[in-house]
Tab-separated table of C-alpha atoms and ligand atoms in Angstrom:
chain	number	residue	atom	x	y	z
A	475	MET	CA	2.783	129.119	18.147
A	476	LYS	CA	2.036	126.278	15.821
A	477	LEU	CA	3.086	122.687	16.392
A	478	MET	CA	4.640	122.764	12.936
A	479	GLN	CA	7.075	125.476	14.059
A	480	LEU	CA	8.254	123.303	16.912
A	481	GLU	CA	8.593	120.323	14.600
A	482	GLU	CA	10.634	122.306	12.105
A	483	ARG	CA	12.865	123.551	14.906
A	484	ALA	CA	13.286	120.040	16.317
A	485	LYS	CA	14.379	118.863	12.859
A	486	ARG	CA	16.944	121.639	12.584
A	487	ALA	CA	18.271	120.850	16.066
A	488	LYS	CA	18.665	117.196	15.119
A	489	ALA	CA	20.455	118.059	11.879
A	490	VAL	CA	22.871	120.351	13.688
A	491	ARG	CA	23.554	117.734	16.319
A	492	GLU	CA	24.275	115.072	13.704
A	493	GLU	CA	26.636	117.444	11.948
A	494	ARG	CA	28.457	117.955	15.251
A	495	ASP	CA	28.708	114.222	15.866
A	496	LEU	CA	30.243	113.846	12.430
A	497	LEU	CA	32.829	116.542	13.137
A	498	HIS	CA	33.618	114.898	16.418
A	499	GLU	CA	34.127	111.519	14.753
A	500	MET	CA	36.428	113.116	12.195
A	501	PHE	CA	38.442	114.651	14.999
A	502	GLU	CA	38.668	111.331	16.805
A	503	SER	CA	39.877	109.459	13.720
A	504	ASP	CA	42.476	112.178	13.170
A	505	ASN	CA	43.705	112.089	16.720
A	506	THR	CA	45.969	109.104	16.849
A	507	GLY	CA	46.707	109.932	20.464
A	508	ILE	CA	49.792	111.026	22.268
A	509	THR	CA	53.217	109.825	21.110
A	510	TYR	CA	56.724	110.131	22.533
A	511	ASN	CA	59.706	111.565	20.628
A	512	THR	CA	63.358	110.966	21.408
A	513	GLU	CA	63.433	113.863	23.875
A	514	ASP	CA	60.529	112.249	25.770
A	515	ILE	CA	62.216	108.832	25.626
A	516	ALA	CA	65.386	110.374	27.050
A	517	GLY	CA	63.296	111.882	29.877
A	518	ILE	CA	61.367	108.681	30.607
A	519	PHE	CA	64.385	106.371	30.685
A	520	ARG	CA	66.893	108.917	32.054
A	521	ILE	CA	69.068	108.778	28.945
A	522	ALA	CA	71.528	111.687	28.827
A	523	SER	CA	70.345	113.259	25.544
A	524	SER	CA	67.819	112.952	22.716
A	525	ARG	CA	70.623	111.870	20.412
A	526	LYS	CA	71.641	109.054	22.715
A	527	ALA	CA	67.970	108.049	23.003
A	528	ARG	CA	67.702	107.914	19.206
A	529	ASP	CA	70.868	105.795	18.951
A	530	GLU	CA	69.520	103.482	21.641
A	531	LEU	CA	66.179	103.066	19.836
A	532	ASN	CA	67.978	102.316	16.554
A	533	LYS	CA	70.097	99.735	18.336
A	534	ILE	CA	67.092	98.062	19.954
A	535	GLU	CA	65.260	97.936	16.621
A	536	LYS	CA	68.170	95.975	15.145
A	537	SER	CA	68.890	93.684	18.075
A	538	GLU	CA	65.270	92.893	18.995
A	539	ASP	CA	63.835	92.904	15.495
A	540	VAL	CA	61.143	95.465	16.317
A	541	THR	CA	60.045	98.633	14.544
A	542	PHE	CA	58.941	101.639	16.606
A	543	GLY	CA	56.411	104.188	15.420
A	544	ARG	CA	57.592	107.174	13.451
A	545	ALA	CA	56.055	110.538	12.614
A	546	ALA	CA	55.580	111.835	9.061
A	547	ASN	CA	59.068	113.381	9.200
A	548	ASN	CA	60.483	109.923	10.011
A	549	GLN	CA	61.462	110.906	13.555
A	550	PHE	CA	60.637	108.433	16.291
A	551	ALA	CA	57.092	108.779	17.659
A	552	LEU	CA	56.420	105.923	20.071
A	553	THR	CA	52.958	104.967	21.283
A	554	PRO	CA	52.255	104.434	25.009
A	555	ASP	CA	52.254	100.671	24.308
A	556	GLU	CA	55.717	100.901	22.783
A	557	VAL	CA	56.955	102.872	25.801
A	558	HIS	CA	55.562	100.150	28.072
A	559	TRP	CA	57.332	97.536	25.960
A	560	LEU	CA	60.568	99.484	26.466
A	561	CYS	CA	59.954	99.473	30.241
A	562	GLY	CA	60.003	95.683	30.038
A	563	HIS	CA	63.104	95.792	27.880
A	564	PHE	CA	64.918	98.041	30.384
A	565	LYS	CA	63.518	95.940	33.265
A	566	ILE	CA	61.802	98.858	34.980
A	567	PRO	CA	59.381	97.375	37.528
A	568	PRO	CA	55.819	98.701	37.385
A	569	TYR	CA	54.479	100.580	40.418
A	570	SER	CA	52.222	97.583	41.125
A	571	ALA	CA	55.313	95.547	42.085
A	572	LEU	CA	55.066	97.282	45.482
A	573	GLY	CA	52.033	95.052	46.102
A	574	LYS	CA	49.973	97.622	47.952
A	575	ARG	CA	46.218	97.967	47.977
A	576	ALA	CA	45.044	100.905	45.908
A	577	PHE	CA	45.264	104.391	47.351
A	578	VAL	CA	41.750	105.851	47.341
A	579	MET	CA	41.690	109.519	46.511
A	580	ASN	CA	38.487	111.543	46.708
A	581	ASN	CA	38.156	114.762	44.707
A	582	ILE	CA	35.647	116.460	46.893
A	583	ASN	CA	33.871	119.802	47.227
A	584	LEU	CA	30.260	120.653	47.936
A	585	LYS	CA	30.527	123.385	45.331
A	586	GLY	CA	29.935	122.313	41.712
A	587	GLY	CA	31.920	123.522	38.728
A	588	VAL	CA	35.173	123.952	40.640
A	589	GLY	CA	37.150	121.324	38.709
A	590	LYS	CA	36.664	118.086	40.664
A	591	SER	CA	36.029	115.998	37.562
A	592	THR	CA	38.526	117.857	35.404
A	593	SER	CA	41.313	117.421	37.943
A	594	GLY	CA	40.385	113.767	38.541
A	595	CYS	CA	40.613	112.985	34.832
A	596	MET	CA	43.873	114.937	34.608
A	597	ILE	CA	45.393	112.921	37.456
A	598	ALA	CA	44.331	109.665	35.770
A	599	ASP	CA	45.715	110.612	32.352
A	600	GLY	CA	48.749	112.372	33.815
A	601	LEU	CA	49.869	109.471	35.995
A	602	THR	CA	49.528	107.039	33.090
A	603	LYS	CA	50.705	109.113	30.138
A	604	SER	CA	53.033	111.933	31.170
A	605	VAL	CA	56.777	111.623	30.635
A	606	ASP	CA	57.372	111.786	34.399
A	607	HIS	CA	55.071	108.864	35.238
A	608	ILE	CA	54.398	106.607	32.239
A	609	SER	CA	57.151	104.154	33.199
A	610	LYS	CA	55.233	103.297	36.403
A	611	GLN	CA	52.567	101.669	34.184
A	612	MET	CA	50.031	102.587	36.803
A	613	ARG	CA	46.611	100.986	36.934
A	614	ILE	CA	43.932	103.520	37.766
A	615	LEU	CA	40.247	103.086	38.477
A	616	ILE	CA	37.888	106.035	38.375
A	617	ILE	CA	34.634	105.601	40.234
A	618	ASP	CA	32.149	108.141	38.965
A	619	LEU	CA	29.631	108.822	41.724
A	620	ASP	CA	28.102	111.969	40.261
A	621	PRO	CA	24.879	111.413	38.309
A	622	GLN	CA	26.026	114.273	36.075
A	623	GLY	CA	28.557	111.782	34.784
A	624	SER	CA	31.352	114.186	33.745
A	625	ALA	CA	34.094	111.610	34.260
A	626	THR	CA	31.995	108.963	32.519
A	627	LYS	CA	31.490	111.220	29.501
A	628	HIS	CA	35.170	112.036	29.490
A	629	PHE	CA	36.346	108.436	29.402
A	630	LEU	CA	33.467	106.684	27.646
A	631	GLY	CA	32.215	109.357	25.281
A	632	ASP	CA	28.714	110.633	24.877
A	633	PHE	CA	27.390	107.122	25.263
A	634	ARG	CA	23.817	106.476	24.227
A	635	SER	CA	23.462	103.162	26.013
A	636	ALA	CA	24.103	104.769	29.400
A	637	ALA	CA	20.960	103.232	30.797
A	638	LEU	CA	22.546	99.805	30.337
A	639	PHE	CA	25.422	100.623	32.649
A	640	GLN	CA	25.500	99.465	36.208
A	641	SER	CA	27.192	101.939	38.506
A	642	ALA	CA	28.858	101.833	41.900
A	643	ILE	CA	25.671	103.340	43.298
A	644	THR	CA	23.446	100.595	41.838
A	645	LEU	CA	25.891	98.053	43.208
A	646	MET	CA	25.728	99.590	46.677
A	647	ALA	CA	21.942	99.767	46.520
A	648	SER	CA	21.663	96.168	45.372
A	649	GLU	CA	20.175	93.785	47.901
A	650	SER	CA	22.503	90.976	46.977
A	651	THR	CA	25.453	90.590	49.340
A	652	ASP	CA	27.435	88.544	46.853
A	653	LEU	CA	30.916	90.058	47.099
A	654	ASP	CA	31.795	89.117	43.564
A	655	LEU	CA	28.847	91.042	42.161
A	656	ILE	CA	31.223	93.697	40.867
A	657	ASN	CA	32.743	91.134	38.508
A	658	GLU	CA	29.542	89.276	37.741
A	659	LEU	CA	27.826	92.474	36.646
A	660	SER	CA	31.011	93.592	34.847
A	661	ILE	CA	30.523	97.124	36.106
A	662	VAL	CA	34.149	98.093	35.495
A	663	LYS	CA	34.624	99.396	31.949
A	664	ASP	CA	37.744	99.733	29.827
A	665	THR	CA	38.485	103.183	28.424
A	666	SER	CA	40.498	104.481	25.486
A	667	ASN	CA	43.388	104.774	27.967
A	668	LYS	CA	44.549	101.198	28.511
A	669	ASN	CA	45.725	101.988	32.046
A	670	VAL	CA	42.506	103.610	33.179
A	671	HIS	CA	39.281	101.766	33.965
A	672	ILE	CA	36.043	103.386	35.036
A	673	ILE	CA	32.896	102.520	36.913
A	674	PRO	CA	30.449	104.837	35.168
A	675	CYS	CA	27.572	106.758	36.659
A	676	THR	CA	24.308	107.688	35.014
A	677	THR	CA	21.602	110.242	35.596
A	678	ASP	CA	19.183	107.699	37.041
A	679	ASP	CA	21.474	107.021	39.984
A	680	GLY	CA	20.591	110.339	41.596
A	681	PHE	CA	17.456	108.780	43.039
A	682	LEU	CA	19.155	105.808	44.666
A	683	SER	CA	21.127	107.739	47.286
A	684	GLU	CA	18.286	107.792	49.809
A	685	GLN	CA	17.673	104.061	49.487
A	686	LEU	CA	21.199	103.368	50.645
A	687	SER	CA	20.379	103.826	54.360
A	688	GLU	CA	17.687	101.151	54.157
A	689	VAL	CA	19.860	98.682	52.297
A	690	ALA	CA	22.736	99.314	54.707
A	691	GLU	CA	20.471	98.632	57.669
A	692	GLU	CA	19.151	95.412	56.136
A	693	GLN	CA	22.687	94.223	55.567
A	694	GLY	CA	23.953	95.266	58.949
A	695	ILE	CA	26.620	97.675	57.707
A	696	GLU	CA	26.951	101.421	57.875
A	697	VAL	CA	26.405	103.694	54.895
A	698	HIS	CA	29.976	104.988	55.141
A	699	GLU	CA	31.307	101.414	54.758
A	700	MET	CA	29.245	100.542	51.681
A	701	LEU	CA	31.467	101.867	48.914
A	702	TYR	CA	34.595	100.356	50.363
A	703	GLU	CA	33.121	96.999	51.334
A	704	ARG	CA	30.921	96.383	48.319
A	705	VAL	CA	32.788	98.041	45.483
A	706	ILE	CA	36.411	98.791	46.309
A	707	LYS	CA	37.580	95.945	48.526
A	708	PRO	CA	36.951	93.221	45.904
A	709	VAL	CA	39.228	95.023	43.393
A	710	GLU	CA	41.647	96.989	45.588
A	711	TYR	CA	44.692	94.956	44.621
A	712	GLN	CA	43.935	95.293	40.919
A	713	TYR	CA	44.642	99.035	40.996
A	714	ASP	CA	47.342	101.383	42.263
A	715	VAL	CA	45.180	104.469	42.590
A	716	ILE	CA	41.392	104.745	42.740
A	717	ILE	CA	39.890	108.169	42.112
A	718	LEU	CA	36.410	108.972	43.421
A	719	ASP	CA	34.416	111.686	41.689
A	720	ALA	CA	31.343	112.437	43.787
A	721	GLY	CA	28.712	115.071	43.107
A	722	PRO	CA	28.298	118.224	45.176
A	723	HIS	CA	25.600	116.903	47.517
A	724	MET	CA	25.885	116.038	51.188
A	725	ASP	CA	24.063	112.727	50.773
A	726	ASN	CA	24.640	109.030	51.427
A	727	VAL	CA	26.796	108.670	48.342
A	728	LEU	CA	29.131	111.377	49.579
A	729	ARG	CA	29.228	109.773	53.055
A	730	ALA	CA	30.112	106.438	51.479
A	731	SER	CA	32.809	108.128	49.395
A	732	ILE	CA	34.361	109.738	52.481
A	733	GLY	CA	34.234	106.410	54.317
A	734	ALA	CA	36.259	104.788	51.536
A	735	SER	CA	38.837	107.574	51.192
A	736	ASP	CA	42.515	107.480	52.061
A	737	GLY	CA	42.950	111.092	50.990
A	738	LEU	CA	40.715	114.062	50.191
A	739	LEU	CA	41.673	116.570	47.534
A	740	THR	CA	39.622	119.740	47.202
A	741	PRO	CA	39.931	122.170	44.301
A	742	ILE	CA	39.265	125.792	45.270
A	743	PRO	CA	38.797	128.595	42.767
A	744	PRO	CA	39.863	132.043	44.000
A	745	LYS	CA	36.635	133.584	42.644
A	746	GLU	CA	34.833	135.117	45.596
A	747	PHE	CA	31.629	133.059	45.480
A	748	ASP	CA	33.242	129.659	44.887
A	749	PHE	CA	35.885	130.446	47.468
A	750	ASP	CA	33.271	131.342	50.059
A	751	SER	CA	31.223	128.186	49.461
A	752	THR	CA	34.336	126.057	49.735
A	753	LEU	CA	35.299	127.612	53.063
A	754	LYS	CA	31.771	126.920	54.333
A	755	PHE	CA	32.281	123.295	53.326
A	756	PHE	CA	35.393	123.150	55.512
A	757	GLU	CA	33.523	124.780	58.372
A	758	ARG	CA	31.119	121.823	58.195
A	759	PHE	CA	33.879	119.203	58.270
A	760	PRO	CA	33.889	118.735	62.089
A	761	ASP	CA	30.123	118.044	62.054
A	762	ILE	CA	30.271	115.748	59.058
A	763	PHE	CA	33.099	113.746	60.593
A	764	THR	CA	31.625	113.723	64.094
A	765	SER	CA	28.468	112.089	62.805
A	766	LEU	CA	30.531	109.544	60.850
A	767	ILE	CA	32.662	108.771	63.904
A	768	GLU	CA	29.515	108.311	65.987
A	769	ARG	CA	28.582	105.552	63.551
A	770	GLY	CA	31.919	103.826	63.884
A	771	TYR	CA	34.022	105.524	61.224
A	772	ASP	CA	37.747	105.454	61.993
A	773	ILE	CA	39.142	108.874	61.121
A	774	GLU	CA	42.724	107.554	61.369
A	775	ARG	CA	42.063	105.933	58.020
A	776	LEU	CA	42.212	109.342	56.383
A	777	GLN	CA	45.821	110.175	55.555
A	778	PHE	CA	45.239	113.748	54.416
A	779	SER	CA	42.728	116.388	53.426
A	780	LYS	CA	44.459	118.869	51.147
A	781	VAL	CA	43.384	121.666	48.873
A	782	PHE	CA	44.723	123.159	45.692
A	783	MET	CA	43.908	126.359	43.886
A	784	ASN	CA	42.138	125.806	40.574
A	785	LEU	CA	41.175	128.315	37.894
A	786	TRP	CA	43.912	130.620	39.069
A	787	LYS	CA	44.036	133.631	36.746
A	788	GLU	CA	47.658	134.072	35.729
A	789	ASN	CA	48.591	137.704	35.050
A	790	ALA	CA	45.053	138.669	35.854
A	791	ARG	CA	44.489	141.920	34.034
A	792	SER	CA	41.526	143.126	35.990
A	793	SER	CA	42.389	144.524	39.381
A	794	VAL	CA	39.464	142.591	40.876
A	795	SER	CA	40.914	139.251	39.719
A	796	ARG	CA	44.310	140.236	41.037
A	797	LEU	CA	42.745	141.046	44.339
A	798	TYR	CA	40.899	137.692	44.459
A	799	ASN	CA	44.144	135.885	43.679
A	800	ALA	CA	46.248	137.584	46.288
A	801	ARG	CA	43.634	137.459	49.007
A	802	ALA	CA	42.678	133.863	48.337
A	803	MET	CA	46.307	132.789	48.477
A	804	ASN	CA	46.951	134.529	51.809
A	805	GLU	CA	43.768	133.206	53.316
A	806	LEU	CA	44.386	129.653	52.143
A	807	THR	CA	47.807	129.692	53.752
A	808	GLU	CA	46.246	131.054	56.909
A	809	ILE	CA	43.656	128.253	57.023
A	810	PHE	CA	45.535	125.258	55.664
A	811	GLY	CA	49.135	126.129	56.370
A	812	GLU	CA	51.907	125.021	54.028
A	813	SER	CA	51.289	121.360	54.735
A	814	ASP	CA	47.666	121.026	53.575
A	815	LEU	CA	47.936	123.343	50.605
A	816	ILE	CA	49.265	121.680	47.423
A	817	SER	CA	52.251	123.780	46.439
A	818	GLU	CA	51.271	124.175	42.772
A	819	HIS	CA	48.001	125.543	41.416
A	820	LEU	CA	46.091	124.836	38.225
A	821	PRO	CA	45.625	128.031	36.264
A	822	GLU	CA	42.551	128.891	34.257
A	823	GLU	CA	43.632	127.838	30.769
A	824	GLU	CA	41.510	127.561	27.664
A	825	ALA	CA	43.670	124.627	26.601
A	826	TYR	CA	42.292	122.489	29.463
A	827	GLN	CA	38.769	123.389	28.411
A	828	ARG	CA	39.415	122.704	24.718
A	829	CYS	CA	40.942	119.326	25.500
A	830	ALA	CA	37.950	118.545	27.743
A	831	ASP	CA	35.495	119.535	25.007
A	832	ASN	CA	37.136	116.859	22.869
A	833	GLN	CA	37.144	114.200	25.568
A	834	HIS	CA	40.806	114.579	26.287
A	835	THR	CA	42.983	116.074	28.952
A	836	ILE	CA	46.141	118.051	28.396
A	837	PHE	CA	47.997	114.781	29.151
A	838	SER	CA	46.255	112.620	26.564
A	839	MET	CA	46.090	115.157	23.736
A	840	ALA	CA	48.704	114.861	20.990
A	841	GLN	CA	50.438	118.196	20.572
A	842	SER	CA	50.290	117.914	16.779
A	843	THR	CA	46.523	117.309	16.770
A	844	TYR	CA	45.958	120.239	19.086
A	845	GLY	CA	48.072	122.509	16.913
A	846	LYS	CA	46.327	121.412	13.732
A	847	GLU	CA	42.749	121.495	14.947
A	848	LEU	CA	42.230	123.240	18.236
A	849	GLY	CA	44.504	126.148	18.929
A	850	ASP	CA	47.893	127.732	19.417
A	851	LEU	CA	50.718	125.613	20.727
A	852	ILE	CA	52.256	128.313	22.916
A	853	PRO	CA	49.345	128.418	25.380
A	854	PHE	CA	48.973	124.623	25.033
A	855	ASN	CA	52.568	124.033	26.083
A	856	ARG	CA	52.344	126.601	28.860
A	857	ALA	CA	49.180	124.914	30.187
A	858	LYS	CA	50.815	121.498	29.985
A	859	ALA	CA	53.983	122.627	31.771
A	860	GLN	CA	51.998	124.014	34.724
A	861	ALA	CA	49.675	120.976	34.791
A	862	THR	CA	52.791	118.795	34.989
A	863	LYS	CA	54.115	120.723	38.000
A	864	TRP	CA	50.717	120.497	39.668
A	865	LEU	CA	50.428	116.770	38.915
A	866	ASN	CA	53.855	116.105	40.394
A	867	ALA	CA	52.954	117.993	43.559
A	868	VAL	CA	49.733	115.967	43.853
A	869	TRP	CA	51.666	112.756	43.222
A	870	ARG	CA	54.194	113.572	45.952
A	871	THR	CA	51.299	113.808	48.389
A	872	ILE	CA	49.710	110.539	47.254
A	873	SER	CA	52.928	108.547	47.067
A	874	LEU	CA	54.137	109.681	50.496
A	875	ALA	CA	50.864	108.547	52.040
A	876	HIS	CA	50.804	105.340	49.988
A	877	GLN	CA	54.315	104.406	51.186
A	878	LYS	CA	52.877	103.784	54.631
A	879	PHE	CA	50.556	101.028	53.376
A	880	ASP	CA	51.664	97.409	53.873
A	881	SER	CA	53.385	95.849	50.914
A	882	ASN	CA	52.533	92.556	49.294
A	883	GLY	CA	49.258	92.245	51.143
A	884	GLY	CA	47.774	91.084	47.876
A	885	LYS	CA	49.965	88.006	47.608
B	1079	ADP	N1	41.832	125.092	35.299
B	1079	ADP	C1	40.817	125.175	34.414
B	1079	ADP	N2	40.933	125.953	33.305
B	1079	ADP	C2	39.920	126.059	32.427
B	1079	ADP	N3	38.751	125.436	32.561
B	1079	ADP	C3	38.561	124.650	33.641
B	1079	ADP	C4	39.585	124.467	34.621
B	1079	ADP	N4	39.117	123.642	35.590
B	1079	ADP	C5	37.870	123.317	35.220
B	1079	ADP	N5	37.528	123.907	34.065
B	1079	ADP	C6	36.220	123.828	33.364
B	1079	ADP	O1	35.202	124.198	34.295
B	1079	ADP	C7	34.039	123.401	34.111
B	1079	ADP	C8	33.667	122.711	35.423
B	1079	ADP	O2	34.681	121.767	35.765
B	1079	ADP	P1	34.324	120.343	36.386
B	1079	ADP	O3	35.601	119.608	36.524
B	1079	ADP	O4	33.251	119.677	35.606
B	1079	ADP	O5	33.777	120.785	37.815
B	1079	ADP	P2	33.093	119.893	38.957
B	1079	ADP	O6	33.414	118.462	38.698
B	1079	ADP	O7	33.696	120.399	40.225
B	1079	ADP	O8	31.626	120.188	38.888
B	1079	ADP	C9	34.358	122.437	32.996
B	1079	ADP	O9	33.839	122.957	31.806
B	1079	ADP	C10	35.870	122.415	32.942
B	1079	ADP	O10	36.352	122.108	31.653
B	1080	MG	MG1	32.071	116.864	38.378
């Protein structure tokens, strides 16, 4: 080879990448984000019909001297902010009025690529943007603990200044015991979703995990207490739900994430290999927890450890996939029973992937943008309908457990 060849190739790679960035920017400027039509408004505010919702909106525009967003065809198309304004108008209390500390949910599996990050981002967007939940005006914090940074990329874009970010892991590894460090370092970042904040994670953090034992010892706390004590506790009344997205490694970071969790949610794909690895993970649970308990961890803190089926192949054409599906389902019921198995699965849908490729989830993507630029609306709507059922099943689990927390502890 000649160096020149490599240089020429590098130039072409750069040109292609810049072209892609440009396309991506065009897409972003086109995507004005999700809006709500009169049918959605009727659903959100329990108004009997779309027509009544339209009449109501017209009335409010006159009486309150406001103008709601409209689509090109002049039909109502309200932004999330406008829906929140309406919540105030209709005096719907936000979920935060319950005054509970945040519920900490950990999307966990020692197998990578099973949908931990995808499902975490979907829960965050779904609970803040879907018709069934937007009126709760929930405040969600995602703590990205995986140096791969999938959740960070999803919510903050393909950031170039990643190295400048402080993460939850750097905070835990920091020698300072100043409890307000989380605010002083401003490690919590806003995202394009006003109701979702994130503590990002960057590639460099992978090396810090081992240091955590030393720092913990110096400070006289246990590794499994570090995430809760140093990162979560100072902000736990500022959020309703905190979602942890840890990487697939049994290391100190994962221990700290378990120590901080109120609930564990594990995605399981029916595909033989992923399924097998996940079951092995559950076989290790007694050991993992025994060693935590030996160091003072209180297992009563954990409200649930549930699983859901991800990447389920609907109408699987190949007989092998059908076999995986059926067997996996039977076996999951055998292991987890009805109570620890989330009743709805997430199917394998290209729409989820396409939304993810454009830094969206099915819950944040405007239907019109998807239809214009990304793909067919029939599979999009099918994917969204099933994601909604799944989200609601997940929410039932979280909210039931959250109900048991003391109220108004933050006051
Ligand atoms: N239900 C699904 N349908 C289609 N693609 C999915 C689904 N769940 C996850 N994916 C895709 O699989 C890949 C791995 O998912 P990810 O959430 O990053 O896994 P993990 O966080 O467990 O490593 C991503 O490209 C994601 O978009
Ligand atoms: Mg991930």
